[in-house]
Amino acid sequence: MKLTDTDFKILNILSEHGRMSYVDLAKELGLSRVAVRDRINQMQEAGIIEKFSVVINSEQVGKGVSAFFNVDCEPNSLIYVAEKLAEHPSVASCYQMTGPSTLHTHVLVEDFHALEKFINEELYALEGITRVESHILLRRFKSRTGLKL
């Protein structure tokens, strides 16, 4: 699907206001509600819009510790380790990266006791990991979910 300027406008608006109605989007863009709905449906079918979701403040729901792990793995264990980490409910994201670290993983837990338990019982228990480097988030200045066009 080739995106038009209007499609990019829709995506930018939805990236900031994902719950905006088709009617309000249509008013802002000077289109009909049906035209907006059809464009959004086409972008979903093409995989451009993967899903609609809500952004939850982790601290407000009891996940007060945010930690980032750079995890090096043996090459033949990379997929296994990544899949195991991705299955864990405390893992917010897990990416294969270039550079000295193989996997970059973001973990959200209740407290430092839960973090210690995750590290010792989940992370270190995985076979194929050769090195783990951890970083604890002190303060968030900016956080984005999704792409800004």
CSV table of C-alpha atoms in Angstrom, one decimal:
chain,number,residue,atom,x,y,z
A,1,MET,CA,0.0,0.0,0.0
A,2,LYS,CA,1.4,3.4,-1.0
A,3,LEU,CA,0.7,6.0,1.7
A,4,THR,CA,-0.8,9.3,0.8
A,5,ASP,CA,-0.3,12.6,2.6
A,6,THR,CA,-3.7,12.1,4.2
A,7,ASP,CA,-2.7,8.7,5.4
A,8,PHE,CA,0.4,10.2,7.1
A,9,LYS,CA,-1.9,12.9,8.7
A,10,ILE,CA,-4.2,10.1,10.0
A,11,LEU,CA,-1.2,8.2,11.4
A,12,ASN,CA,0.2,11.3,13.2
A,13,ILE,CA,-3.1,12.2,14.7
A,14,LEU,CA,-3.7,8.6,15.9
A,15,SER,CA,-0.2,8.3,17.4
A,16,GLU,CA,-1.1,11.1,19.8
A,17,HIS,CA,-4.9,10.6,20.1
A,18,GLY,CA,-5.6,6.9,19.5
A,19,ARG,CA,-9.1,7.1,20.8
A,20,MET,CA,-10.2,9.9,18.5
A,21,SER,CA,-13.4,9.0,16.7
A,22,TYR,CA,-13.7,8.7,13.0
A,23,VAL,CA,-16.1,11.7,13.1
A,24,ASP,CA,-13.5,13.9,14.8
A,25,LEU,CA,-10.7,12.7,12.6
A,26,ALA,CA,-12.9,13.4,9.5
A,27,LYS,CA,-13.6,17.0,10.7
A,28,GLU,CA,-10.0,17.7,11.3
A,29,LEU,CA,-9.0,16.3,7.9
A,30,GLY,CA,-11.9,17.6,5.9
A,31,LEU,CA,-13.0,14.1,4.9
A,32,SER,CA,-16.1,12.0,5.4
A,33,ARG,CA,-16.3,9.6,8.4
A,34,VAL,CA,-16.5,6.7,6.0
A,35,ALA,CA,-13.4,7.8,4.1
A,36,VAL,CA,-11.4,8.0,7.3
A,37,ARG,CA,-12.7,4.6,8.5
A,38,ASP,CA,-11.8,3.0,5.1
A,39,ARG,CA,-8.3,4.4,5.1
A,40,ILE,CA,-7.7,3.2,8.7
A,41,ASN,CA,-9.1,-0.3,7.8
A,42,GLN,CA,-6.8,-0.4,4.7
A,43,MET,CA,-3.8,0.5,6.8
A,44,GLN,CA,-4.7,-2.2,9.3
A,45,GLU,CA,-5.1,-4.8,6.6
A,46,ALA,CA,-1.7,-3.8,5.1
A,47,GLY,CA,0.0,-4.1,8.5
A,48,ILE,CA,0.9,-0.4,8.7
A,49,ILE,CA,-1.3,-0.1,11.8
A,50,GLU,CA,-0.4,-3.1,13.9
A,51,LYS,CA,-2.8,-2.5,16.7
A,52,PHE,CA,-4.4,0.1,18.9
A,53,SER,CA,-3.4,0.1,22.6
A,54,VAL,CA,-3.4,2.1,25.8
A,55,VAL,CA,-0.2,3.5,27.4
A,56,ILE,CA,-0.2,2.6,31.1
A,57,ASN,CA,2.0,4.4,33.6
A,58,SER,CA,3.8,1.4,35.2
A,59,GLU,CA,4.5,3.2,38.5
A,60,GLN,CA,0.8,3.9,38.9
A,61,VAL,CA,-0.1,0.2,38.7
A,62,GLY,CA,2.6,-1.0,41.1
A,63,LYS,CA,5.5,-1.6,38.8
A,64,GLY,CA,7.9,0.8,40.4
A,65,VAL,CA,11.2,-0.5,39.1
A,66,SER,CA,12.2,-0.3,35.5
A,67,ALA,CA,15.4,-2.1,34.5
A,68,PHE,CA,17.2,-2.5,31.2
A,69,PHE,CA,19.4,-5.5,30.5
A,70,ASN,CA,22.0,-6.0,27.8
A,71,VAL,CA,22.2,-9.8,27.4
A,72,ASP,CA,24.9,-11.5,25.4
A,73,CYS,CA,24.1,-15.1,24.3
A,74,GLU,CA,25.8,-17.9,22.5
A,75,PRO,CA,24.8,-17.7,18.9
A,76,ASN,CA,22.9,-21.0,18.9
A,77,SER,CA,21.0,-19.9,22.0
A,78,LEU,CA,19.9,-16.5,20.8
A,79,ILE,CA,16.4,-17.4,19.6
A,80,TYR,CA,15.7,-19.6,22.6
A,81,VAL,CA,16.8,-16.9,25.1
A,82,ALA,CA,14.8,-14.2,23.3
A,83,GLU,CA,11.6,-16.3,23.2
A,84,LYS,CA,11.9,-17.3,26.8
A,85,LEU,CA,12.4,-13.7,27.9
A,86,ALA,CA,9.6,-12.5,25.6
A,87,GLU,CA,7.2,-14.9,27.3
A,88,HIS,CA,7.8,-13.5,30.8
A,89,PRO,CA,5.1,-11.1,32.0
A,90,SER,CA,7.7,-8.7,33.5
A,91,VAL,CA,9.4,-8.2,30.2
A,92,ALA,CA,8.1,-5.1,28.5
A,93,SER,CA,10.3,-5.4,25.4
A,94,CYS,CA,13.1,-7.5,24.0
A,95,TYR,CA,15.1,-6.6,20.9
A,96,GLN,CA,18.0,-8.2,19.1
A,97,MET,CA,20.7,-5.5,18.7
A,98,THR,CA,23.9,-5.0,16.9
A,99,GLY,CA,27.0,-4.1,18.8
A,100,PRO,CA,28.4,-5.7,21.9
A,101,SER,CA,25.1,-6.7,23.3
A,102,THR,CA,22.9,-9.3,21.6
A,103,LEU,CA,19.6,-8.7,23.3
A,104,HIS,CA,18.3,-5.5,24.9
A,105,THR,CA,15.5,-6.2,27.3
A,106,HIS,CA,13.3,-3.9,29.3
A,107,VAL,CA,11.8,-5.3,32.5
A,108,LEU,CA,9.1,-3.7,34.8
A,109,VAL,CA,8.7,-5.1,38.3
A,110,GLU,CA,7.1,-4.1,41.6
A,111,ASP,CA,10.3,-3.6,43.7
A,112,PHE,CA,13.9,-4.5,44.1
A,113,HIS,CA,13.1,-7.8,45.7
A,114,ALA,CA,11.1,-8.7,42.5
A,115,LEU,CA,14.0,-7.5,40.4
A,116,GLU,CA,16.4,-9.7,42.3
A,117,LYS,CA,14.1,-12.7,41.9
A,118,PHE,CA,13.7,-12.1,38.2
A,119,ILE,CA,17.5,-11.8,37.7
A,120,ASN,CA,18.3,-14.9,39.8
A,121,GLU,CA,15.4,-17.2,38.9
A,122,GLU,CA,14.5,-16.2,35.4
A,123,LEU,CA,17.4,-14.5,33.7
A,124,TYR,CA,20.4,-16.3,35.1
A,125,ALA,CA,18.5,-19.6,34.8
A,126,LEU,CA,18.5,-19.4,31.0
A,127,GLU,CA,21.1,-21.5,29.3
A,128,GLY,CA,23.1,-19.9,26.6
A,129,ILE,CA,23.6,-16.5,28.3
A,130,THR,CA,27.3,-15.5,28.5
A,131,ARG,CA,27.0,-12.0,30.0
A,132,VAL,CA,24.4,-9.7,31.5
A,133,GLU,CA,24.7,-5.9,32.0
A,134,SER,CA,21.9,-4.1,33.9
A,135,HIS,CA,20.8,-0.5,34.2
A,136,ILE,CA,18.1,0.8,36.6
A,137,LEU,CA,16.0,3.7,35.4
A,138,LEU,CA,16.2,6.6,37.8
A,139,ARG,CA,13.9,9.1,36.0
A,140,ARG,CA,12.0,9.2,32.8
A,141,PHE,CA,12.3,12.3,30.7
A,142,LYS,CA,10.5,11.1,27.6
A,143,SER,CA,8.8,7.9,26.7
A,144,ARG,CA,7.2,7.1,23.4
A,145,THR,CA,5.3,4.1,22.2
A,146,GLY,CA,5.0,4.0,18.5
A,147,LEU,CA,6.4,6.0,15.7
A,148,LYS,CA,6.2,9.7,15.2
A,149,LEU,CA,6.0,10.6,11.5
